[in-house]
CSV table of C-alpha atoms in Angstrom, one decimal:
chain,number,residue,atom,x,y,z
A,20,MET,CA,0.1,-0.3,-0.5
A,21,THR,CA,1.4,3.1,-0.6
A,22,LYS,CA,2.1,5.0,1.8
A,23,THR,CA,0.3,9.0,0.8
A,24,ALA,CA,0.1,12.9,2.1
A,25,TRP,CA,-2.0,15.3,1.9
A,26,VAL,CA,-0.9,19.1,1.8
A,27,PHE,CA,-3.1,22.4,1.5
A,28,PRO,CA,-2.2,25.1,0.2
A,29,GLY,CA,-2.4,28.6,2.4
A,30,GLN,CA,-3.1,31.7,1.3
A,31,GLY,CA,-1.5,33.1,-2.8
A,32,SER,CA,-3.2,29.9,-4.1
A,33,GLN,CA,-6.7,31.1,-4.2
A,34,THR,CA,-8.5,31.6,-7.9
A,35,GLN,CA,-11.5,32.9,-8.8
A,36,GLY,CA,-13.9,30.7,-9.6
A,37,MET,CA,-11.4,28.0,-7.4
A,38,LEU,CA,-14.8,26.1,-6.1
A,39,ASN,CA,-17.7,26.0,-9.9
A,40,ASP,CA,-17.6,22.4,-10.3
A,41,LEU,CA,-18.7,22.2,-6.1
A,42,LEU,CA,-21.6,23.8,-6.7
A,43,ASP,CA,-24.4,21.0,-7.1
A,44,GLN,CA,-22.4,19.1,-5.0
A,45,PRO,CA,-24.7,18.8,-2.4
A,46,LEU,CA,-21.9,18.6,0.6
A,47,ALA,CA,-20.7,21.3,-0.4
A,48,LYS,CA,-24.4,23.3,-0.8
A,49,GLU,CA,-24.9,22.3,2.8
A,50,LYS,CA,-21.0,23.5,3.8
A,51,PHE,CA,-21.2,27.2,1.2
A,52,ALA,CA,-24.8,27.6,3.9
A,53,GLN,CA,-23.1,27.4,7.0
A,54,ALA,CA,-20.3,29.2,6.1
A,55,GLU,CA,-22.7,32.1,4.6
A,56,GLU,CA,-23.9,31.3,8.4
A,57,ILE,CA,-21.0,31.8,10.2
A,58,LEU,CA,-19.1,34.2,7.8
A,59,GLY,CA,-22.2,37.0,7.1
A,60,TRP,CA,-21.3,36.6,3.6
A,61,SER,CA,-21.1,34.5,1.0
A,62,VAL,CA,-18.1,32.6,-0.5
A,63,ILE,CA,-20.0,30.9,-3.3
A,64,ASP,CA,-20.5,35.0,-4.3
A,65,ILE,CA,-16.7,36.4,-3.1
A,66,CYS,CA,-14.8,33.7,-5.5
A,67,GLN,CA,-17.0,33.9,-8.4
A,68,ASN,CA,-18.2,37.6,-8.6
A,69,ASP,CA,-15.3,39.5,-5.9
A,70,PRO,CA,-10.9,39.4,-7.5
A,71,ASP,CA,-10.7,41.6,-4.6
A,72,LYS,CA,-12.1,41.1,-2.2
A,73,LEU,CA,-11.0,37.3,-2.8
A,74,SER,CA,-7.2,39.1,-2.8
A,75,GLN,CA,-7.9,40.3,0.9
A,76,THR,CA,-6.8,37.9,3.1
A,77,LEU,CA,-10.1,39.0,5.3
A,78,TYR,CA,-11.3,37.1,2.3
A,79,THR,CA,-9.1,34.9,1.5
A,80,GLN,CA,-8.2,32.2,4.5
A,81,PRO,CA,-11.4,31.5,4.9
A,82,CYS,CA,-12.9,30.3,1.6
A,83,LEU,CA,-9.8,28.5,1.5
A,84,TYR,CA,-10.9,26.6,4.2
A,85,VAL,CA,-13.9,26.3,2.8
A,86,VAL,CA,-13.0,25.0,-0.6
A,87,GLU,CA,-9.9,23.1,0.6
A,88,THR,CA,-12.5,20.6,3.6
A,89,ILE,CA,-15.1,20.5,1.4
A,90,LEU,CA,-12.7,19.3,-1.8
A,91,ALA,CA,-11.2,17.1,1.2
A,92,ASP,CA,-13.8,15.8,2.6
A,93,LEU,CA,-15.5,14.4,-1.4
A,94,LEU,CA,-11.9,12.4,-1.5
A,95,LYS,CA,-12.4,11.1,1.8
A,96,ASP,CA,-14.5,9.2,0.4
A,97,LYS,CA,-13.1,7.2,-1.6
A,98,GLN,CA,-9.5,6.7,-0.3
A,99,LYS,CA,-7.8,8.0,2.7
A,100,PRO,CA,-3.8,10.1,3.8
A,101,ASN,CA,-1.3,8.9,6.1
A,102,LEU,CA,0.4,12.0,6.6
A,103,VAL,CA,-1.4,15.6,6.6
A,104,ALA,CA,0.0,18.6,6.9
A,105,GLY,CA,-0.7,22.6,5.4
A,106,HIS,CA,1.2,25.9,4.8
A,107,SER,CA,0.4,28.8,7.1
A,108,LEU,CA,-3.2,29.0,6.7
A,109,GLY,CA,-2.9,25.7,5.0
A,110,GLU,CA,-1.8,23.4,8.3
A,111,TYR,CA,-6.3,24.9,9.6
A,112,ILE,CA,-7.6,22.4,6.8
A,113,ALA,CA,-4.7,19.6,7.5
A,114,LEU,CA,-6.2,19.4,11.5
A,115,TYR,CA,-9.3,19.3,9.8
A,116,VAL,CA,-9.0,17.2,8.1
A,117,ALA,CA,-6.8,14.2,11.1
A,118,ASP,CA,-10.0,15.2,12.9
A,119,VAL,CA,-8.9,17.8,15.1
A,120,PHE,CA,-11.7,19.9,15.8
A,121,GLU,CA,-14.6,20.1,13.8
A,122,TRP,CA,-16.2,21.9,10.5
A,123,SER,CA,-18.0,24.7,12.0
A,124,PRO,CA,-15.3,26.1,14.9
A,125,GLY,CA,-12.5,25.0,12.7
A,126,LEU,CA,-13.8,27.7,10.0
A,127,ARG,CA,-14.1,29.3,12.7
A,128,LEU,CA,-11.1,30.7,14.0
A,129,VAL,CA,-9.8,31.0,10.3
A,130,LYS,CA,-12.2,33.4,10.0
A,131,ARG,CA,-11.4,35.7,13.5
A,132,ARG,CA,-7.3,34.8,12.5
A,133,ALA,CA,-8.3,36.2,9.2
A,134,GLU,CA,-9.4,39.2,11.0
A,135,LEU,CA,-7.2,40.0,13.3
A,136,MET,CA,-3.9,39.0,10.3
A,137,ASP,CA,-5.7,42.1,7.6
A,138,SER,CA,-5.5,44.2,10.8
A,139,ALA,CA,-2.3,43.6,11.4
A,140,ALA,CA,-0.2,46.9,9.7
A,141,GLY,CA,3.6,47.9,9.8
A,142,GLY,CA,5.0,45.5,8.7
A,143,MET,CA,7.1,43.8,5.2
A,144,MET,CA,6.9,40.6,3.5
A,145,ALA,CA,9.4,39.7,1.1
A,146,ALA,CA,9.7,36.5,-1.5
A,147,LEU,CA,13.7,36.1,-2.5
A,148,ILE,CA,14.5,33.8,-5.5
A,149,ASN,CA,17.2,32.3,-6.2
A,150,PHE,CA,19.3,33.2,-3.2
A,151,ASP,CA,22.3,32.6,-1.2
A,152,ARG,CA,21.3,31.1,2.0
A,153,GLU,CA,24.5,31.7,4.0
A,154,GLN,CA,24.2,35.3,3.2
A,155,LEU,CA,21.3,35.7,4.3
A,156,GLU,CA,21.5,33.5,7.6
A,157,THR,CA,24.3,36.6,8.3
A,158,ALA,CA,22.0,38.6,7.4
A,159,ILE,CA,19.5,37.9,9.8
A,160,ALA,CA,21.1,37.0,12.9
A,161,ASN,CA,22.9,40.7,12.8
A,162,ASN,CA,19.0,42.0,12.4
A,163,SER,CA,16.9,41.4,15.8
A,164,GLU,CA,13.9,43.5,13.1
A,165,VAL,CA,13.2,40.7,10.4
A,166,VAL,CA,12.7,37.2,10.3
A,167,LEU,CA,12.7,34.5,7.8
A,168,ALA,CA,8.5,34.0,7.7
A,169,ASN,CA,8.6,30.5,5.3
A,170,ASP,CA,11.6,28.5,4.4
A,171,ASN,CA,10.0,26.8,1.2
A,172,SER,CA,12.3,25.5,-0.6
A,173,PRO,CA,15.8,25.3,-0.8
A,174,THR,CA,15.5,28.0,-3.7
A,175,GLN,CA,12.2,30.3,-2.7
A,176,VAL,CA,12.5,31.8,0.7
A,177,VAL,CA,10.2,34.6,2.7
A,178,ILE,CA,11.3,37.1,4.8
A,179,SER,CA,9.4,39.6,7.1
A,180,GLY,CA,9.7,42.1,9.6
A,181,THR,CA,9.7,46.2,9.2
A,182,PRO,CA,10.0,47.7,6.0
A,183,THR,CA,13.2,48.8,6.9
A,184,ALA,CA,14.8,45.8,8.5
A,185,VAL,CA,13.8,44.1,5.2
A,186,LYS,CA,14.6,46.3,2.3
A,187,ALA,CA,18.4,46.1,4.5
A,188,VAL,CA,18.6,42.5,4.3
A,189,ILE,CA,17.4,42.1,0.4
A,190,SER,CA,20.1,44.5,-0.1
A,191,GLN,CA,22.9,42.7,1.7
A,192,VAL,CA,22.1,39.4,0.0
A,193,LYS,CA,22.6,38.3,-3.9
A,194,THR,CA,19.5,36.7,-5.1
A,195,LYS,CA,18.0,36.5,-9.0
A,196,ARG,CA,14.8,38.1,-7.5
A,197,ALA,CA,13.2,40.1,-3.7
A,198,LEU,CA,8.7,40.3,-4.6
A,199,PRO,CA,7.2,42.4,-2.2
A,200,LEU,CA,4.7,40.7,-1.1
A,201,LYS,CA,0.9,42.5,-1.0
A,202,VAL,CA,0.0,41.5,2.0
A,203,SER,CA,-1.1,44.3,5.4
A,204,GLY,CA,1.5,42.8,8.2
A,205,ALA,CA,4.5,41.1,8.6
A,206,PHE,CA,2.9,37.3,9.3
A,207,HIS,CA,4.7,35.2,11.0
A,208,SER,CA,6.5,37.5,12.7
A,209,HIS,CA,7.2,38.4,16.3
A,210,LEU,CA,5.6,41.5,14.5
A,211,MET,CA,2.2,39.3,14.8
A,212,LYS,CA,2.6,39.1,18.1
A,213,PRO,CA,-0.3,41.3,19.6
A,214,ALA,CA,-2.5,39.8,17.3
A,215,ALA,CA,-1.1,36.3,18.4
A,216,ASN,CA,-2.1,37.2,22.3
A,217,GLU,CA,-5.6,38.1,21.4
A,218,PHE,CA,-6.1,35.4,18.5
A,219,GLN,CA,-5.1,32.1,22.0
A,220,GLU,CA,-7.8,33.5,24.2
A,221,LEU,CA,-9.6,33.2,21.2
A,222,LEU,CA,-7.9,29.3,20.7
A,223,THR,CA,-7.3,28.1,23.9
A,224,PRO,CA,-10.8,27.1,25.1
A,225,ILE,CA,-10.8,25.2,21.5
A,226,GLU,CA,-11.5,21.7,21.9
A,227,PHE,CA,-9.1,19.9,20.4
A,228,HIS,CA,-9.0,15.9,20.0
A,229,ARG,CA,-6.1,13.6,19.0
A,230,ALA,CA,-5.5,13.5,15.7
A,231,ASN,CA,-6.8,9.8,13.5
A,232,VAL,CA,-3.5,9.7,11.1
A,233,PRO,CA,0.0,12.3,12.6
A,234,VAL,CA,0.2,16.2,11.4
A,235,LEU,CA,3.5,17.9,11.1
A,236,SER,CA,3.1,21.2,11.4
A,237,ASN,CA,4.1,24.0,10.2
A,238,ILE,CA,6.6,25.2,13.2
A,239,ALA,CA,7.5,22.1,14.4
A,240,PRO,CA,7.9,19.7,11.0
A,241,THR,CA,7.5,16.3,13.2
A,242,PRO,CA,4.3,13.9,12.8
A,243,ALA,CA,2.0,14.9,16.8
A,244,VAL,CA,-1.1,13.4,16.9
A,245,GLU,CA,-1.5,14.2,20.0
A,246,ALA,CA,-4.1,17.0,21.3
A,247,ASP,CA,-2.3,19.4,23.8
A,248,VAL,CA,0.7,19.4,21.5
A,249,LEU,CA,-1.3,20.4,18.4
A,250,LYS,CA,-2.3,23.3,20.1
A,251,GLN,CA,-0.6,24.7,21.0
A,252,ARG,CA,1.9,24.4,17.8
A,253,LEU,CA,-0.4,26.3,16.0
A,254,ILE,CA,-0.3,29.3,19.0
A,255,GLU,CA,3.2,29.6,18.2
A,256,GLN,CA,2.3,29.9,14.2
A,257,MET,CA,0.8,33.2,14.2
A,258,THR,CA,3.7,34.7,15.5
A,259,GLY,CA,7.0,30.9,14.2
A,260,GLY,CA,7.9,31.0,11.1
A,261,VAL,CA,7.1,27.8,8.3
A,262,ARG,CA,9.3,25.3,7.7
A,263,TRP,CA,7.6,24.0,4.8
A,264,ARG,CA,10.7,23.0,3.5
A,265,GLU,CA,12.0,20.7,5.9
A,266,ILE,CA,8.6,19.4,6.5
A,267,ALA,CA,9.2,18.9,2.3
A,268,LEU,CA,12.1,16.2,3.8
A,269,ALA,CA,10.5,15.1,6.3
A,270,LEU,CA,7.2,13.2,3.8
A,271,PRO,CA,9.9,10.9,2.6
A,272,GLU,CA,11.4,10.4,5.7
A,273,ASN,CA,8.8,9.1,7.4
A,274,GLY,CA,7.7,6.4,4.8
A,275,ILE,CA,5.9,8.6,2.3
A,276,GLU,CA,6.1,7.6,-1.4
A,277,ARG,CA,3.1,10.1,-3.1
A,278,VAL,CA,1.7,13.1,-1.6
A,279,VAL,CA,-1.9,14.8,-3.3
A,280,GLU,CA,-2.5,18.4,-2.6
A,281,ILE,CA,-6.1,19.3,-2.9
A,282,GLY,CA,-6.6,23.5,-3.4
A,283,PRO,CA,-6.8,25.6,-6.3
A,284,GLY,CA,-3.4,25.6,-7.8
A,285,ASN,CA,0.4,23.7,-7.7
A,286,VAL,CA,2.6,25.4,-4.8
A,287,LEU,CA,3.1,23.4,-3.1
A,288,THR,CA,3.8,20.8,-5.4
A,289,GLY,CA,5.8,22.5,-7.2
A,290,LEU,CA,7.6,23.5,-3.9
A,291,ILE,CA,8.2,19.3,-2.8
A,292,LYS,CA,9.4,18.9,-6.6
A,293,ARG,CA,12.5,21.4,-5.8
A,294,THR,CA,13.4,19.6,-2.2
A,295,CYS,CA,12.8,15.8,-2.9
A,296,SER,CA,13.5,13.6,-5.2
A,297,GLY,CA,11.5,10.8,-6.7
A,298,LEU,CA,8.2,11.3,-5.1
A,299,THR,CA,4.8,11.2,-7.0
A,300,LEU,CA,3.0,14.5,-7.5
A,301,LYS,CA,-0.4,15.0,-7.9
A,302,ASN,CA,-2.9,17.8,-7.5
A,303,ILE,CA,-6.1,17.5,-6.4
A,304,ARG,CA,-7.8,21.1,-7.3
A,305,SER,CA,-11.9,20.5,-8.6
A,306,MET,CA,-13.8,17.8,-9.4
A,307,ALA,CA,-12.9,16.7,-12.8
A,308,ASP,CA,-8.8,16.2,-10.9
A,309,PHE,CA,-10.9,13.4,-8.6
A,310,ASP,CA,-10.2,10.9,-11.7
A,311,GLY,CA,-6.3,9.0,-12.1
C-alpha cells in the first residue's frame, strides 16, 4: 500500500472560480450555507464575482478553508491519507482532516485569524528567489527586526519584519529576484505578537481531539497526534516561521511515497519537487482531478 500525504496550500493559492464545479455537490451546498451563517457573507459570491475581495486576507483565508475542506471531504470517500500538513492557513485544513476539531469551530478560528491578520499594519514581507542562503542567515542574525517567515524550498524563502529591516536584508543578500508581497503586515514574525495573543484567547478553550492521522506542523515539522501538542503548535504559528522545506524533507523520512495537494494551484507540489526527488505528486484542484 502506497503511503500518501495530503498537503493543503495557504494564502496566495486562491483563484477566482475555484469552487465552480463544487456547486452541484450536496455536501458543498450544505457547507456553503453553513459558511454564510458563520461569516455573514457568501463564499460563492466572493469566489465568483469579486476578485478584489478574494485577494484580501479577510476573505481569502475563509474561502480557502471552505473550498479545501470540501475537496478533502469528498476525497475521503475514496481514499485516506497516512500523513497531513498544510502551509500556514493550510494547517487548519490539515487539522480538520485529521479530526482534531470540527468544521464549524475551525471556520470560526479561521475567520478570526483572518480578521486579526488583515488588521495588522506596519510590517513588510518579501520573497527571495535563487538566493545565497549563507548570506541570508548572516543578515538575519545581525538584524533583530527581520525573520525568516517562510522557508519554502532551497531556492525560495519569504522574509518578514519592519520595512526598513526587510529592505536592509535584501540589500545584503545576493538574489536573483526579491519581490515585496502584497500583504497588510509582517506575518509569521514577532510583529504579529499582539494579534497572536488575542487569537490565543479564542483558541485556548476550543476542544482539540487526538489526531487520527499524524500532522506535520509549520513550526515543528515532526509528526504529532497529541491534541495538546497540536494546539500549542498552532498557538505559536502566527508568530513562528513556516518550515515548509523541512516538511518536504520529512515526507520520505516518514515513508511517504505519494503526495496529494488539495486546493487551488500547484504551489506546494512545486516546492516539494524542488526540495526532494522520488515522490509521486498529484494535484486535486477540482472534481475533474478525482480520477486517476
